[in-house]
CSV table of C-alpha atoms in Angstrom, one decimal:
chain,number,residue,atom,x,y,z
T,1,UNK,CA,46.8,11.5,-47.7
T,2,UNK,CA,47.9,8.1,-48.5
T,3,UNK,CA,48.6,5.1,-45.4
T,4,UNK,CA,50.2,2.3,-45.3
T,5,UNK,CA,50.9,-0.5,-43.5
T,6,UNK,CA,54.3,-1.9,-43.1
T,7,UNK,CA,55.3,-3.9,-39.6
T,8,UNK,CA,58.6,-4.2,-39.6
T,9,UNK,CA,60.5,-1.1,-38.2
T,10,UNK,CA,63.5,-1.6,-40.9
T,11,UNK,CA,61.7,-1.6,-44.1
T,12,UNK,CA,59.9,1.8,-42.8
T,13,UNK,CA,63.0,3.3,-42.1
T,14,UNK,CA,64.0,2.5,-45.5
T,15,UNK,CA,60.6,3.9,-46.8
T,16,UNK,CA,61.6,7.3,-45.3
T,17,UNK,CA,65.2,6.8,-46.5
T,18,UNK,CA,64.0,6.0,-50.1
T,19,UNK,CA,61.0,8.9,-50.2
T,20,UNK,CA,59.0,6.3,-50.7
T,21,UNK,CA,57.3,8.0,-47.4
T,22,UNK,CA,56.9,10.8,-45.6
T,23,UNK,CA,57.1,10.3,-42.3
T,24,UNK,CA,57.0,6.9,-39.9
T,25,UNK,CA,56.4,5.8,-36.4
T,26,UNK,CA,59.9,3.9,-35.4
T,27,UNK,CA,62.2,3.1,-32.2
T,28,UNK,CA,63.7,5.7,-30.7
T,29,UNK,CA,67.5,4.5,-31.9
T,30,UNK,CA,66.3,3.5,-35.3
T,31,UNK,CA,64.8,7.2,-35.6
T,32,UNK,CA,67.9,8.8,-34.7
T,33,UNK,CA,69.8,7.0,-37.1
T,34,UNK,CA,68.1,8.9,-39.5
T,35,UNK,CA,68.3,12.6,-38.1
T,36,UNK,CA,71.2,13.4,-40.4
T,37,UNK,CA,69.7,12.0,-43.4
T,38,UNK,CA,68.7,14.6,-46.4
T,39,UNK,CA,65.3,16.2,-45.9
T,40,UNK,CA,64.7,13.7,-42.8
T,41,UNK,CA,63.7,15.0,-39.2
T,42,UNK,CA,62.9,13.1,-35.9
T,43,UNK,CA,59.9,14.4,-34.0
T,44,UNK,CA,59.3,12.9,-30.7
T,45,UNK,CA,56.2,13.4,-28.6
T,46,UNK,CA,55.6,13.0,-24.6
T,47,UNK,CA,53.4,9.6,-23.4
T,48,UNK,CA,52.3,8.3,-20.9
T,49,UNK,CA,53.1,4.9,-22.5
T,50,UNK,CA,55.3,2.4,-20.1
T,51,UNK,CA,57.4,-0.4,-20.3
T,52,UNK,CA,57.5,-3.3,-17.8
T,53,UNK,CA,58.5,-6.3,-16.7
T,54,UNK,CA,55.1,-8.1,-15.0
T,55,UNK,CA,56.2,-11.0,-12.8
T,56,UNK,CA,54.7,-14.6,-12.4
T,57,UNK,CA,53.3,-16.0,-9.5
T,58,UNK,CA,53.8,-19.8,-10.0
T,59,UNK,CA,57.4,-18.7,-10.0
T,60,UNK,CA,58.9,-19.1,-6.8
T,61,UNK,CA,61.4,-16.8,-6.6
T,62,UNK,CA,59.4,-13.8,-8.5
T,63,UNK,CA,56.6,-14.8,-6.0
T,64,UNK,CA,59.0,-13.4,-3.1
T,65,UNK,CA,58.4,-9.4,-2.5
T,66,UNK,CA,62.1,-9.6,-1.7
T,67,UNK,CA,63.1,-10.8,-5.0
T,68,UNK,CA,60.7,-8.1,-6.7
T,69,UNK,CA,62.3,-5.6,-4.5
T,70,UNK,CA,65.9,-7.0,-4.8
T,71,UNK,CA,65.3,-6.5,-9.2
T,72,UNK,CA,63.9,-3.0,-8.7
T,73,UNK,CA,66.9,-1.7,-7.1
T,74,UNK,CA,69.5,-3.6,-9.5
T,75,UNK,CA,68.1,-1.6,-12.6
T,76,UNK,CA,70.1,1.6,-13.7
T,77,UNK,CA,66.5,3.4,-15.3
T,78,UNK,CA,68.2,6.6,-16.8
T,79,UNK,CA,71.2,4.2,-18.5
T,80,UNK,CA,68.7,2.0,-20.0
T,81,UNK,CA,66.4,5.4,-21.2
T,82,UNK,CA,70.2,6.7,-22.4
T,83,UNK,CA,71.3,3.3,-24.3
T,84,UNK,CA,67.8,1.6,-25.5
T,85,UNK,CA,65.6,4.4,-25.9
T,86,UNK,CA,68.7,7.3,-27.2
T,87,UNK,CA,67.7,9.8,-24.9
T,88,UNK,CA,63.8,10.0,-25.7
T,89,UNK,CA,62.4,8.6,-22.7
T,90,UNK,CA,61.9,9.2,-19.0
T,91,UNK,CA,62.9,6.3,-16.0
T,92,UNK,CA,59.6,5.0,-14.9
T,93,UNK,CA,59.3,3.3,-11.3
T,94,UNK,CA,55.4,2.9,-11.1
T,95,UNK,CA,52.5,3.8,-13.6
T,96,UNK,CA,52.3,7.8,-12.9
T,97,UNK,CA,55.0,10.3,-14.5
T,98,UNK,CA,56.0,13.2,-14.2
T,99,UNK,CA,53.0,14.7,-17.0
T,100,UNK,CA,50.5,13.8,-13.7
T,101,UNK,CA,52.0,17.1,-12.1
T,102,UNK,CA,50.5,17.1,-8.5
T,103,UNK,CA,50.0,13.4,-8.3
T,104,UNK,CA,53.3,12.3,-9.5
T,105,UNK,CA,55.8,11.4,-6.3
T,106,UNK,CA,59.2,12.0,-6.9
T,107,UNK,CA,60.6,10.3,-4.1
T,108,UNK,CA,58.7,7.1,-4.9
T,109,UNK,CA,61.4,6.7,-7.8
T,110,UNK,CA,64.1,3.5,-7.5
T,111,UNK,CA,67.6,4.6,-7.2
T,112,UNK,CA,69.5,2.1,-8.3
T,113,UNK,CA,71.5,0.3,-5.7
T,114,UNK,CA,73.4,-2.9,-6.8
T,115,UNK,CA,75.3,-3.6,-3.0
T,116,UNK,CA,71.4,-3.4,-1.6
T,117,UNK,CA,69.9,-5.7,-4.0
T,118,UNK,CA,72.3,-8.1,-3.3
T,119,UNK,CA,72.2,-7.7,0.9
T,120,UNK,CA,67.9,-8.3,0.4
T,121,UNK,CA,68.2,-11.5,-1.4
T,122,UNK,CA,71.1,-12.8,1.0
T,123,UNK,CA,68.9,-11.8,4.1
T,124,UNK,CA,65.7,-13.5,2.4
T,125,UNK,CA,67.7,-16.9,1.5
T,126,UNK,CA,68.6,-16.4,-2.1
T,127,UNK,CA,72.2,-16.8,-1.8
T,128,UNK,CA,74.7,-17.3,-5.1
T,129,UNK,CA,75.5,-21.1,-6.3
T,130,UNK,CA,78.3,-22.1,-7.9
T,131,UNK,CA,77.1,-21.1,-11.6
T,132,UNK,CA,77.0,-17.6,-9.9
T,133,UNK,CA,72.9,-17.8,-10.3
T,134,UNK,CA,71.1,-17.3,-6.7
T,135,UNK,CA,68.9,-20.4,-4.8
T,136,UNK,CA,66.7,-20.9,-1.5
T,137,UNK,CA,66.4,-24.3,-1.2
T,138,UNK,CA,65.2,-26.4,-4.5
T,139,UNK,CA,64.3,-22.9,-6.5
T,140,UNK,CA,66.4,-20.8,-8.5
T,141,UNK,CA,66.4,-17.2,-9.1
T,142,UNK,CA,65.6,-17.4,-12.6
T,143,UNK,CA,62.7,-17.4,-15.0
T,144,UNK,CA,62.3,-16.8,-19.0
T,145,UNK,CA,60.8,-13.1,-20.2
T,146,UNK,CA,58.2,-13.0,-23.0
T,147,UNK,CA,58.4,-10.0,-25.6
T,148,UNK,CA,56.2,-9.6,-29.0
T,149,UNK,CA,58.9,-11.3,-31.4
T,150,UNK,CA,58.4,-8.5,-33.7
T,151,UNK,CA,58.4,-5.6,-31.0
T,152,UNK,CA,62.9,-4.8,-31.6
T,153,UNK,CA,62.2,-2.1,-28.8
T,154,UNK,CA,60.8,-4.6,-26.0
T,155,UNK,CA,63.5,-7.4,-27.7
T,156,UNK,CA,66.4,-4.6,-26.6
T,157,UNK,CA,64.5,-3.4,-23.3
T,158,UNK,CA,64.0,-7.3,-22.7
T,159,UNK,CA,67.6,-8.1,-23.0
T,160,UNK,CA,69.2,-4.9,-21.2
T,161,UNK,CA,67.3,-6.0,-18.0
T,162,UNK,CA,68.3,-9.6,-17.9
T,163,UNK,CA,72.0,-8.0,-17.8
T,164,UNK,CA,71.0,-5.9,-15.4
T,165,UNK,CA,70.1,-8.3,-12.7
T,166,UNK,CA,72.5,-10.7,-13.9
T,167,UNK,CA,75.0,-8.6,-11.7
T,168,UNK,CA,72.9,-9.8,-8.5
T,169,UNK,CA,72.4,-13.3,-9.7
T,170,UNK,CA,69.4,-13.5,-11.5
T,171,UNK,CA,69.2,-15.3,-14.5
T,172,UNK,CA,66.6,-14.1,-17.1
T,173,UNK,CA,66.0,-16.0,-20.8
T,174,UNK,CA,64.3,-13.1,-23.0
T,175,UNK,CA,62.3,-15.0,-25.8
T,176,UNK,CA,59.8,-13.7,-28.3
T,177,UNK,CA,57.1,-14.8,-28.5
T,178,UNK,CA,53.6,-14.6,-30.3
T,179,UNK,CA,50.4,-13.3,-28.1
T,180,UNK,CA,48.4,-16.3,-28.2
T,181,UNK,CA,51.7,-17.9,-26.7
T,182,UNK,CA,52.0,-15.2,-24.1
T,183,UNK,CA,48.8,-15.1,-22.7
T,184,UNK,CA,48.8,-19.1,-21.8
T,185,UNK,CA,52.1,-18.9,-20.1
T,186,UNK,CA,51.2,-15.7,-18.0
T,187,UNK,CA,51.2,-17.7,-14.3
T,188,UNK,CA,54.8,-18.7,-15.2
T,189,UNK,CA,57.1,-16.6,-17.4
T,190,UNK,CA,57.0,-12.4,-17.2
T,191,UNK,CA,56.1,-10.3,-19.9
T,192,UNK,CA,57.9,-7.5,-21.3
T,193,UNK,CA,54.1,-5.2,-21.1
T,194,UNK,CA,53.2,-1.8,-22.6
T,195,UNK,CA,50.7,0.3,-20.8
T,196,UNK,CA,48.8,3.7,-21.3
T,197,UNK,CA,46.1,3.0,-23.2
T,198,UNK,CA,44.0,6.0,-21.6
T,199,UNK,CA,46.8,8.4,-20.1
T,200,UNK,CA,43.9,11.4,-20.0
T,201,UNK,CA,42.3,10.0,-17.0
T,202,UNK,CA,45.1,8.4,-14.1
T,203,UNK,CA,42.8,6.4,-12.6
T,204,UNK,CA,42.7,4.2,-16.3
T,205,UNK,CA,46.3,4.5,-16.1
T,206,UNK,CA,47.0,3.2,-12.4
T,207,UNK,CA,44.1,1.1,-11.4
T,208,UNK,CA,44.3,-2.1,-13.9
T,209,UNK,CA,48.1,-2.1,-13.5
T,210,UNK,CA,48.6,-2.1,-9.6
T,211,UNK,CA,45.1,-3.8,-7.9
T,212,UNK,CA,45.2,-7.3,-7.4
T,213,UNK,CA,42.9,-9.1,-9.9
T,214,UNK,CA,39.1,-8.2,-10.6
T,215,UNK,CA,36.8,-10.3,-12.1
T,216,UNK,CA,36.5,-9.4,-15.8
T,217,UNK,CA,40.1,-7.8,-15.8
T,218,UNK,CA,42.1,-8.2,-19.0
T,219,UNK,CA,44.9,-11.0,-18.8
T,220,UNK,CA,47.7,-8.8,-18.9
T,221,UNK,CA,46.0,-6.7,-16.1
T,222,UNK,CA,48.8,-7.2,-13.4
T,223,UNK,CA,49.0,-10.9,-14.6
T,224,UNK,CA,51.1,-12.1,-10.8
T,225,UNK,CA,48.0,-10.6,-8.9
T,226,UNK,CA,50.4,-9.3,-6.3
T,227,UNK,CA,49.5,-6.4,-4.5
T,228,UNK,CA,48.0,-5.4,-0.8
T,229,UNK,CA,44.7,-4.9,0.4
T,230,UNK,CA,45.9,-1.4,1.7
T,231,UNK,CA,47.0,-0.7,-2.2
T,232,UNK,CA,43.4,-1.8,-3.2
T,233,UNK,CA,41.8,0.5,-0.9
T,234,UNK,CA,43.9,3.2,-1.5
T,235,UNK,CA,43.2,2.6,-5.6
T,236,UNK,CA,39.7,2.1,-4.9
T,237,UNK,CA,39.6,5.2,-3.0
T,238,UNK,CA,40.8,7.5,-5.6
T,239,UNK,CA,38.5,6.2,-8.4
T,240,UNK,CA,35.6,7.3,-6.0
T,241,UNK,CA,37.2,10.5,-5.6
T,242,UNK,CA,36.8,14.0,-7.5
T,243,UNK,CA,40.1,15.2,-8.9
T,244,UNK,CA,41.9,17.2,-6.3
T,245,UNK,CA,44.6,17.9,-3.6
T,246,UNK,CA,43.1,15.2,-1.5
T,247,UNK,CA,43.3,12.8,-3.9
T,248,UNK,CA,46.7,14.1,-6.0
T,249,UNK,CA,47.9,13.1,-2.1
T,250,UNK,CA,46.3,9.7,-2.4
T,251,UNK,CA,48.1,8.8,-5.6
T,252,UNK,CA,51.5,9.9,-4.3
T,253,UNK,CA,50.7,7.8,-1.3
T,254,UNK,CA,50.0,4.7,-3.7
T,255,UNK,CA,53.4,5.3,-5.3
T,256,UNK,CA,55.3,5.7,-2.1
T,257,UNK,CA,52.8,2.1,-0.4
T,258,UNK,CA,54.1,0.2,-4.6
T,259,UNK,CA,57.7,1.2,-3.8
T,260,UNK,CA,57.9,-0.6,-0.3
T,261,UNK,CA,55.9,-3.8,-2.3
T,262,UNK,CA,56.7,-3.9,-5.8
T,263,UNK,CA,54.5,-6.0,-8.2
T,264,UNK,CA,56.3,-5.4,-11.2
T,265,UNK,CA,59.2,-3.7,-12.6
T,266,UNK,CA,58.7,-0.6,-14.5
T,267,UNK,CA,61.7,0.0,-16.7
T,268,UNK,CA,60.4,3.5,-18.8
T,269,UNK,CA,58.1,6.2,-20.2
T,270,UNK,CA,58.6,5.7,-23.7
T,271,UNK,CA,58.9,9.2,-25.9
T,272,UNK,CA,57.2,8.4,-29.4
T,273,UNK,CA,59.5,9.0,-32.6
T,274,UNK,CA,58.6,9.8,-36.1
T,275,UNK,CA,61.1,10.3,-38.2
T,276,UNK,CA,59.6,12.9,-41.3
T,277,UNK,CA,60.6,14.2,-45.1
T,278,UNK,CA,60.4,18.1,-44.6
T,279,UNK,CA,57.7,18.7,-47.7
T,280,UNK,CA,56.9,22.2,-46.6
T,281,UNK,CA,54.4,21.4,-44.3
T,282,UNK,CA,53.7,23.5,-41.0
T,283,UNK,CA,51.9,21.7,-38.0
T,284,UNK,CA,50.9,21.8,-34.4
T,285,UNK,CA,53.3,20.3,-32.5
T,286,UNK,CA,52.4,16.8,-31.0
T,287,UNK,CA,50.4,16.0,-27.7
T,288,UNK,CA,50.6,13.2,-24.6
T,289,UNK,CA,50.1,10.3,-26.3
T,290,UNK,CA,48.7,7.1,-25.2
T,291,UNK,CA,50.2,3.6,-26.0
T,292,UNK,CA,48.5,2.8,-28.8
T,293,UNK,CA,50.3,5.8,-31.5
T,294,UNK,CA,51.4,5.6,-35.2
T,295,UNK,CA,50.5,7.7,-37.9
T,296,UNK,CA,47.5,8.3,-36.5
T,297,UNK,CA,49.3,10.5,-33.7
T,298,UNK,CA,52.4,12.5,-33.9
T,299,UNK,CA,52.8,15.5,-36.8
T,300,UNK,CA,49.8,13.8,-38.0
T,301,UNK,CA,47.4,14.1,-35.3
T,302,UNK,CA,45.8,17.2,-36.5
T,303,UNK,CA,45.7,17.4,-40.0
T,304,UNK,CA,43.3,20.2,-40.4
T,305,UNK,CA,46.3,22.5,-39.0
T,306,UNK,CA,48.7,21.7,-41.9
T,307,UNK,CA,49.4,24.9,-43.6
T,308,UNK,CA,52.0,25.3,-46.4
C-alpha cells in the first residue's frame, strides 16, 4: 500500500484518470466528473462533517440577530447541496443531522424564505440604498468571507452564498485566504468553517460550535461569541447528562432555542467522495466519518477486510 500526498484536487483527479492511482479523496462535483471514466467508481460515505458561514462581531450588521436571522432564511440549502456538492450532501441548519436519530429536530430546519428575509431586515432598519446593498444608519450590510484559498469546495460554497443573500441586499466579498491570515481577522470578516472533528460523541459535535466563548476554546470555536445564556445552560446541561430520552429532548430543544437566535449559518453535511480504479478488490463499505477524512477513511478504512 503505497500513499501519497498531492494537495491540489485536479492533479489527483488526473492521478486516477492516468492510473497513476487507485483511488482519491476529491469534491463531490470533481468526483462525479469521473463516474463514467474506464475502471473509475465514486464511493461516497455519510459525515457528520459541516460547512458554515461563522459571523463577526465587530461587524455591525452581522452583530444584529436580525441580520443573522434575515441570511438564514435567504439560503436555498437543498439547491446549494444539488448544485455545489452534486447531490452528495444533506441541508444543514445547526450542528446535529439527521445520523443523531432521536436527537436530531426536524422542525429546527430553515426553509428558505426570500419575501421574509427581506420584511426582518426592513423592520430592524436595514433598508436597501441606492446601489441595491442594505444600510441602518452609517453601516452597511456587507462584510468579506474568508475560505482556505486552496479548499475549491469552500471557494464554490463561499461564492453560492454571497449570491444567495445578494437577492436581500447583502453584499458578501469571498476571498481566500491563508490560516495564519484568517485567524487574525476572526472579530471582523466570517469564515467559511468545517466542523465534525469528533461526530461519535454529539456533545463534541455541538458544544464548541454553539456556546458562547470559554476560556481555552479554539479560535475558530464560534469565533462572533454570539449565543444566549439559556443556549449555554441548555449545552451545559446535556454534557452533564447520560445519553437518553431526557437528554435526546434537550438537544432538539437546543436546535429549536439556535433557530429563533442564529450564531452562524450552516450551509451543509458534506458526503465524502472517493473516486476508485476497480482492481478486484472487495471491501466493507464506509462509515460516519468525521471532518478530518482522506485516504485514511473511505474504501480504505479497513484494510484488513480487503479480499480479492
Amino acid at each position: 500500500m503505497v500513499y501519497t500526498y498531492t494537495p491540489d484536487d485536479n492533479a489527483r483527479a488526473q492521478r486516477i484518470v492516468s492510473g497513476e492511482v487507485s483511488g482519491a479523496n476529491l469534491p463531490p462535483k470533481l468526483a462525479n466528473s469521473l463516474a463514467d471514466r474506464s475502471g473509475v467508481t465514486v464511493v461516497d460515505a455519510d459525515s457528520a462533517d459541516w460547512r458554515s458561514v461563522s459571523l463577526p462581531s465587530q461587524n455591525a450588521f452581522t452583530a444584529d440577530v436580525a441580520a443573522r436571522l434575515a441570511m438564514n432564511l435567504a439560503v436555498d440549502r437543498r439547491a446549494l447541496v444539488d448544485d455545489v456538492l452534486g447531490g452528495r450532501g444533506a441541508p444543514a441548519a445547526t450542528p446535529i443531522s439527521a445520523v443523531y436519530g432521536e436527537n436530531y429536530e426536524p422542525a429546527a430546519q430553515f426553509t428558505v424564505d426570500v419575501a421574509r428575509a427581506g420584511t426582518i431586515l426592513d423592520r430592524a432598519g436595514w433598508v436597501r440604498g441606492p446601489s441595491g446593498v442594505r444600510r441602518r444608519g452609517g453601516d452597511k450590510a456587507e462584510f468579506t468571507l474568508l475560505y482556505p484559498a486552496d479548499d475549491t469546495l469552500r471557494r464554490d460554497l463561499a461564492v453560492a452564498f454571497a449570491a444567495a443573500v445578494k437577492r436581500v441586499g447583502i453584499s458578501v466579498d469571498p476571498h481566500g485566504a491563508s490560516w495564519d491570515e484568517t485567524e487574525s481577522r476572526l472579530a471582523d470578516d466570517a469564515v467559511l468553517l468545517a466542523g465534525g472533528e469528533f461526530p461519535y460523541s454529539i456533545d463534541s459535535q455541538v458544544y464548541s460550535a454553539l456556546h458562547t466563548r470559554t476560556p481555552g476554546a479554539s479560535p475558530f470555536s464560534n469565533p462572533g461569541d454570539f449565543g444566549s445564556p439559556e443556549m449555554d445552560r441548555l449545552l451545559e446541561q446535556a454534557r452533564a447528562s447520560a445519553p437518553g430520552p431526557a437528554n435526546e429532548a434537550r438537544y432538539r430543544e437546543i436546535q429549536r432555542l439556535y433557530r429563533e437566535v442564529p450564531s452562524s449559518v450552516f450551509l451543509a453535511f458534506v458526503h465524502h467522495t472517493y473516486a476508485v480504479r476497480d482492481d478486484g478488490w472487495r471491501y466493507d463499505p464506509p462509515v460516519l466519518e468525521p471532518h478530518a477524512h482522506g485516504v485514511v477513511w473511505g474504501p480504505w478504512w479497513n484494510l484488513p477486510s480487503w479480499r480479492r
